[in-house]
mmCIF file of C-alpha atoms and ligand atoms in Angstrom:
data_model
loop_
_atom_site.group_PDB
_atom_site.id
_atom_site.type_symbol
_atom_site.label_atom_id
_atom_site.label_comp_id
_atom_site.label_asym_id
_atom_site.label_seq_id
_atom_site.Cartn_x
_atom_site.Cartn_y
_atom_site.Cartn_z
ATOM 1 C CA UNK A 1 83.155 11.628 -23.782
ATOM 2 C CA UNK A 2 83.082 12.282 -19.875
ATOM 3 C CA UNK A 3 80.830 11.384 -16.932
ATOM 4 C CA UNK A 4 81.105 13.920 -14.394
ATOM 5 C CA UNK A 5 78.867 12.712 -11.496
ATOM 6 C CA UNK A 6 77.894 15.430 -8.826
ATOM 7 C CA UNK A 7 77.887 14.379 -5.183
ATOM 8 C CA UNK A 8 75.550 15.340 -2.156
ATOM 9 C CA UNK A 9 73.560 18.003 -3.921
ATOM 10 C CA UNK A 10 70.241 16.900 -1.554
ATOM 11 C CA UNK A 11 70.127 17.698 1.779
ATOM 12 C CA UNK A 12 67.993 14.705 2.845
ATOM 13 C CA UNK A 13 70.844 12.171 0.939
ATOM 14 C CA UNK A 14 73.332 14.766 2.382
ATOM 15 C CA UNK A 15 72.218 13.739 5.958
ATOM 16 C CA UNK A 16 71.456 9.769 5.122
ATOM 17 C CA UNK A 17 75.047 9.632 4.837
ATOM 18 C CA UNK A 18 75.797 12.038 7.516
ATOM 19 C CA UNK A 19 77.880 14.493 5.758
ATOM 20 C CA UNK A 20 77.960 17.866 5.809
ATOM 21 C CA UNK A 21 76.325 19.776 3.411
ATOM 22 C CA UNK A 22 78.607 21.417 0.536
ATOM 23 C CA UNK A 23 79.528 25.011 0.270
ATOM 24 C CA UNK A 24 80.779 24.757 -3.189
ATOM 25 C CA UNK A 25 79.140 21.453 -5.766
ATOM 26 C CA UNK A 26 81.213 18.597 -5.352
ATOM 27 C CA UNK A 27 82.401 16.302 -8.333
ATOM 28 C CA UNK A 28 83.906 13.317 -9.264
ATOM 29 C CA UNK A 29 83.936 11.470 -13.257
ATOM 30 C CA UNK A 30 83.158 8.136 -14.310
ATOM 31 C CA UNK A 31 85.025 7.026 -17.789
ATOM 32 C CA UNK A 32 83.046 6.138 -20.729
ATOM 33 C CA UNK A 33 83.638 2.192 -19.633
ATOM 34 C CA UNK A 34 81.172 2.930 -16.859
ATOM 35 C CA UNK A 35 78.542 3.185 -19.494
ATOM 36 C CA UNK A 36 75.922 0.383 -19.266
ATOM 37 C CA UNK A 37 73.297 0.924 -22.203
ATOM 38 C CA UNK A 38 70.464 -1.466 -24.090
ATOM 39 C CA UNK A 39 68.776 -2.394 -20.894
ATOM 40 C CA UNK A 40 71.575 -4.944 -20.162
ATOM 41 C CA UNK A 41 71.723 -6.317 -16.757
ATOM 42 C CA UNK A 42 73.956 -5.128 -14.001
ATOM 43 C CA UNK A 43 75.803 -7.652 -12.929
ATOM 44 C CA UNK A 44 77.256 -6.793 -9.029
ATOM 45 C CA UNK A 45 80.941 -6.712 -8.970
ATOM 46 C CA UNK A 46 83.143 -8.984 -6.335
ATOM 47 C CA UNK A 47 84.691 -6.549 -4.900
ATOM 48 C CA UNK A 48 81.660 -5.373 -2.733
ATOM 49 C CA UNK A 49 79.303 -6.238 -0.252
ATOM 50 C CA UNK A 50 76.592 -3.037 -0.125
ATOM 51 C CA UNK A 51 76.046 -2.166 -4.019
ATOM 52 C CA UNK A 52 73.707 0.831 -4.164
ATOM 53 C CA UNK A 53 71.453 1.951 -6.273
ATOM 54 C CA UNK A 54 71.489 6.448 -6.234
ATOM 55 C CA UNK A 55 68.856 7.835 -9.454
ATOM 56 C CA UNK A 56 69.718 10.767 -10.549
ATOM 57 C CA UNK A 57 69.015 13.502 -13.497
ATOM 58 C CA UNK A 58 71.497 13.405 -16.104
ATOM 59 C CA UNK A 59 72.074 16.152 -18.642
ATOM 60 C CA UNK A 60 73.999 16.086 -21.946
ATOM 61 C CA UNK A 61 75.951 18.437 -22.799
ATOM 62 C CA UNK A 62 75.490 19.821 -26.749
ATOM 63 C CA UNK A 63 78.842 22.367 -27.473
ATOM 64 C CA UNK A 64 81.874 22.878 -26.012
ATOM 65 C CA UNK A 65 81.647 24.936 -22.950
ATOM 66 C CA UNK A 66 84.967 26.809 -20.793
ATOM 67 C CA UNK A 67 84.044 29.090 -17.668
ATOM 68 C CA UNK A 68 80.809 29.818 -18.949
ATOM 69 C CA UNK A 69 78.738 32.596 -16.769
ATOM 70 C CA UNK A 70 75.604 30.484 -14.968
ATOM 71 C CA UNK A 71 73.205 32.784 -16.506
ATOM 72 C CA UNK A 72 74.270 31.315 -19.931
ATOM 73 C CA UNK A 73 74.123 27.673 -18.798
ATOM 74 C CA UNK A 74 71.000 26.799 -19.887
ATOM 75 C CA UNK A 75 71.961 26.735 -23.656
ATOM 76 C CA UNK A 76 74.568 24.145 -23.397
ATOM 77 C CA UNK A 77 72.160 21.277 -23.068
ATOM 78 C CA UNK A 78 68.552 20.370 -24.462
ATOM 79 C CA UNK A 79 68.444 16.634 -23.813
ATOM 80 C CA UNK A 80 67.560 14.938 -20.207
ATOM 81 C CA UNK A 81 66.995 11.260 -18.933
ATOM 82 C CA UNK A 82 67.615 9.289 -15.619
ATOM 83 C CA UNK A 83 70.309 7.497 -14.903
ATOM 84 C CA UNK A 84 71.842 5.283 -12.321
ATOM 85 C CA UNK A 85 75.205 6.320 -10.253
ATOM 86 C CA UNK A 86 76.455 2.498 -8.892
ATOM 87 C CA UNK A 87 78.153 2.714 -5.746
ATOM 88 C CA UNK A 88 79.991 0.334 -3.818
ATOM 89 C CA UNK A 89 78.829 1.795 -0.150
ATOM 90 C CA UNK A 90 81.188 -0.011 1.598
ATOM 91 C CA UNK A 91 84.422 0.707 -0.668
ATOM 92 C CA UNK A 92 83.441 4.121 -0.747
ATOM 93 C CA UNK A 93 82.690 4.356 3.178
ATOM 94 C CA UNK A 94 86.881 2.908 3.137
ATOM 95 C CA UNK A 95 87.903 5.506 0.921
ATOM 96 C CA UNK A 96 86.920 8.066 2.794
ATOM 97 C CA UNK A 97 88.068 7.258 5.724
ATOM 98 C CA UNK A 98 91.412 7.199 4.812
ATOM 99 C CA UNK A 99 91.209 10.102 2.305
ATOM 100 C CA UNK A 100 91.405 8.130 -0.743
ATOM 101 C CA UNK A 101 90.084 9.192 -4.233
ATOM 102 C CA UNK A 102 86.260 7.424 -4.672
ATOM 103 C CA UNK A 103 87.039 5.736 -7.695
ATOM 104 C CA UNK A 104 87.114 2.045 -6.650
ATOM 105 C CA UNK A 105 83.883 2.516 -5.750
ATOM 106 C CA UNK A 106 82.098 4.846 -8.367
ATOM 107 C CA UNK A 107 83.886 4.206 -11.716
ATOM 108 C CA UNK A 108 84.171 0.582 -11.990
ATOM 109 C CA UNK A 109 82.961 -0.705 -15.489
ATOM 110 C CA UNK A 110 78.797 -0.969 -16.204
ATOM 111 C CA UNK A 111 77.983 1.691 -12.853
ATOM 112 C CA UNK A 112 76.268 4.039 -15.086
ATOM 113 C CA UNK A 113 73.149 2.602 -16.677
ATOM 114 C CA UNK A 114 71.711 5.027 -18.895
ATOM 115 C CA UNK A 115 68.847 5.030 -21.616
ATOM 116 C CA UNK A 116 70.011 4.908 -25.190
ATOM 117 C CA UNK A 117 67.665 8.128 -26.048
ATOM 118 C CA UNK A 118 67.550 10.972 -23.857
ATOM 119 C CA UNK A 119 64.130 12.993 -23.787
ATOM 120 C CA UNK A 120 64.335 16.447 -25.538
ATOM 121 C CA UNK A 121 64.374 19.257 -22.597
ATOM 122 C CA UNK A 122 61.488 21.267 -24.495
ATOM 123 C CA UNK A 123 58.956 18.577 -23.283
ATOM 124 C CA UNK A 124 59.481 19.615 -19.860
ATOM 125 C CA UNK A 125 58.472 23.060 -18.493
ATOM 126 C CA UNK A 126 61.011 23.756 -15.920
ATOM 127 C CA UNK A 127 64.459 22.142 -15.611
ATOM 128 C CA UNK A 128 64.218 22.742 -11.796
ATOM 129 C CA UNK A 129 60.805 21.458 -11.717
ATOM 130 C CA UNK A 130 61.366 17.996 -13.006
ATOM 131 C CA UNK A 131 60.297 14.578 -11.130
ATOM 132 C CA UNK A 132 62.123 11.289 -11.092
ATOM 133 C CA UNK A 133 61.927 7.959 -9.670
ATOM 134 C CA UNK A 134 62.807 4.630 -9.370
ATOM 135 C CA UNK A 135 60.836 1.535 -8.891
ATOM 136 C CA UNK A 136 62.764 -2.045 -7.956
ATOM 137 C CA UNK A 137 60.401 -5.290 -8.261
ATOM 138 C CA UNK A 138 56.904 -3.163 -8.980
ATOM 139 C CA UNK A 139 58.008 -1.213 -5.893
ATOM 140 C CA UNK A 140 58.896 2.881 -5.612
ATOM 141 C CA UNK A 141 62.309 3.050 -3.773
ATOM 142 C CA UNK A 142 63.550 6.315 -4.402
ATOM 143 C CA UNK A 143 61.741 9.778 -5.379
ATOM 144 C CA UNK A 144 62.990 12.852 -6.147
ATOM 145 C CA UNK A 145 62.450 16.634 -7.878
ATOM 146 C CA UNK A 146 64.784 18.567 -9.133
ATOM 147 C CA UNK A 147 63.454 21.405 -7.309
ATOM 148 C CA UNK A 148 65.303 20.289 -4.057
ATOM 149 C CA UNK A 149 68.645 20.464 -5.340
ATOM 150 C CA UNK A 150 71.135 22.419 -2.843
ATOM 151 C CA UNK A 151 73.083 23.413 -6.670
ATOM 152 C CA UNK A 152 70.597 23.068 -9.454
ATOM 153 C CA UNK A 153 72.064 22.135 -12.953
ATOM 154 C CA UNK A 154 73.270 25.811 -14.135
ATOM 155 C CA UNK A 155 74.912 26.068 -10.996
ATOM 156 C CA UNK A 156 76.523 22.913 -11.420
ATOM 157 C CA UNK A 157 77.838 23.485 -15.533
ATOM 158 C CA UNK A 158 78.968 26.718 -14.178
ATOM 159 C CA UNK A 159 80.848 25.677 -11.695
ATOM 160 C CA UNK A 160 82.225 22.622 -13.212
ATOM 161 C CA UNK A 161 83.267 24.268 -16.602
ATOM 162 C CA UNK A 162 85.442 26.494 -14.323
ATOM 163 C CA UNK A 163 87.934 23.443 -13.866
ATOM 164 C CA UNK A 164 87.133 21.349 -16.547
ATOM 165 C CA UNK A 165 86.110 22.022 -20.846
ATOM 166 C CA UNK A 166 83.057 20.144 -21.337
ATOM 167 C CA UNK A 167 82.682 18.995 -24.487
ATOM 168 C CA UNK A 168 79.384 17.799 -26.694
ATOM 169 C CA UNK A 169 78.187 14.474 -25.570
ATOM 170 C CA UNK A 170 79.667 15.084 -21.922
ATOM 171 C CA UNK A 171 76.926 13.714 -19.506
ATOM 172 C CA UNK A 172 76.678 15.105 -16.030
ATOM 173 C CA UNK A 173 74.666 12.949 -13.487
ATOM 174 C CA UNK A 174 73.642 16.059 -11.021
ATOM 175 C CA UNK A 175 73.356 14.172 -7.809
ATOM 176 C CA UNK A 176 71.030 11.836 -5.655
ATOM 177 C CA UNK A 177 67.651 12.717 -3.795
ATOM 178 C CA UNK A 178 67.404 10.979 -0.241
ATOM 179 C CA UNK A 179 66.086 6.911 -0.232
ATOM 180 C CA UNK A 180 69.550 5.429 -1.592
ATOM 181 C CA UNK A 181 69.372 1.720 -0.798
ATOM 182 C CA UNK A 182 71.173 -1.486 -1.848
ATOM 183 C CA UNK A 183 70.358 -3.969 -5.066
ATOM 184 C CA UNK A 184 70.690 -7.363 -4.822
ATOM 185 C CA UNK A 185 70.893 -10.299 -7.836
ATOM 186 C CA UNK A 186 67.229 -10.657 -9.095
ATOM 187 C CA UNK A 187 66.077 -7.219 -8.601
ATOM 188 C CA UNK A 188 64.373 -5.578 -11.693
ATOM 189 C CA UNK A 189 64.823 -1.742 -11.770
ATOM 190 C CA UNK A 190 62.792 0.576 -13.688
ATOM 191 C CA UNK A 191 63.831 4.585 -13.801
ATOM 192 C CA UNK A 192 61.269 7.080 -14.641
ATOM 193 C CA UNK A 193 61.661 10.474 -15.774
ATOM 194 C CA UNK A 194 58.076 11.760 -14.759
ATOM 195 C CA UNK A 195 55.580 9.355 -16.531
ATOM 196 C CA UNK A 196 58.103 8.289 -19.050
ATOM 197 C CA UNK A 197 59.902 4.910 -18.953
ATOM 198 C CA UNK A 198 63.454 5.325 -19.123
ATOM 199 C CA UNK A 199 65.354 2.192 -17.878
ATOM 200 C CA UNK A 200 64.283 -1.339 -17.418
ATOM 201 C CA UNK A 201 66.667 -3.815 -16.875
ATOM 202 C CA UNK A 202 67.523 -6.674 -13.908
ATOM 203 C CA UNK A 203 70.782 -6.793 -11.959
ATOM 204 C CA UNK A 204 72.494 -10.111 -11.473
HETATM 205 MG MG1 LIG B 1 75.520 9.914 -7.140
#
């Protein structure tokens, strides 16, 4: 199983970090050790000082897709939830100023909280229509729609499954709305895939 995580894909979080907006979907993976399920807590690694929090949609794939045309896309997955792409801001601000890979500061073990059971696709109207939010100590932080992605999620399996064979199981985390921010020990995050609870757990 793979993590592909898909970067800048909103142009408000495209211009919070003051980069330029993508011609083509960009993408990085997580390994499976960058799973963090059960509601655990998060505990922030040492090597960082700015550990952010960025919400995304995730979307699991269900056969084994190669090069598939975009129009076909939307069969190769049925099951959503929200999930949380861990970043260590200022490792990854470093690695990109000296052209380094991001994965010091993405793929480190426990940065991708997910839900243990994804909600089926079918209760959801429209894939590009789809809200999501999270809420740290009682408080909204970060909101976003699917509807304002710059590549939305057939785009993205498209594009990816030019490069890489997804396979069933693979989980793609399709980007960050605008409103990332930093978590500190304490915090209690709760992700919510429109009205529905998906993640509840404290970082320490
Ligand atoms: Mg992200």
């Amino acid at each position: 199983m793979k993590i592909i995580c898909i970067g800048m894909n909103y142009r408000e979080h495209v211009r919070e970090l003051h980069h330029e907006e993508p011609k083509n979907p960009v993408f990085f993976c997580k390994p499976d050790t960058a799973l963090l399920r059960n509601n655990d807590s998060f505990y922030i690694p040492d090597f960082t000082q700015e550990l952010h929090y960025e919400t995304e949609l995730v979307v699991k794939i269900n056969r084994l897709v190669k090069a598939i045309d975009r129009k076909f896309a939307s069969r190769c997955y049925d099951e959503i939830a929200v999930g949380i792409d861990f970043t260590a801001r200022d490792v990854q601000r470093e690695c990109i100023a000296k052209g380094l890979p991001w994965e010091i500061a993405k793929a480190f073990d426990k940065s991708a909280p997910l839900p243990n059971v994804f909600a089926p696709l079918s209760n959801f109207p429209d894939i590009n229509h789809i809200h999501f939010r999270l809420d740290i100590n009682g408080k909204t932080c970060q909101e976003g729609c699917t509807s304002d992605m710059i590549f939305d999620v057939d785009t993205l399996i498209a594009y990816i499954s030019r490069f890489m064979t997804l396979k069933i199981g693979d989980l793609i985390f399709t980007g960050t709305p605008v409103g990332v921010g930093p978590v500190h020990p304490g915090d209690h995050l709760e992700a919510y895939l429109e009205d529905q609870k998906m993640l509840d757990f404290e970082v320490r």
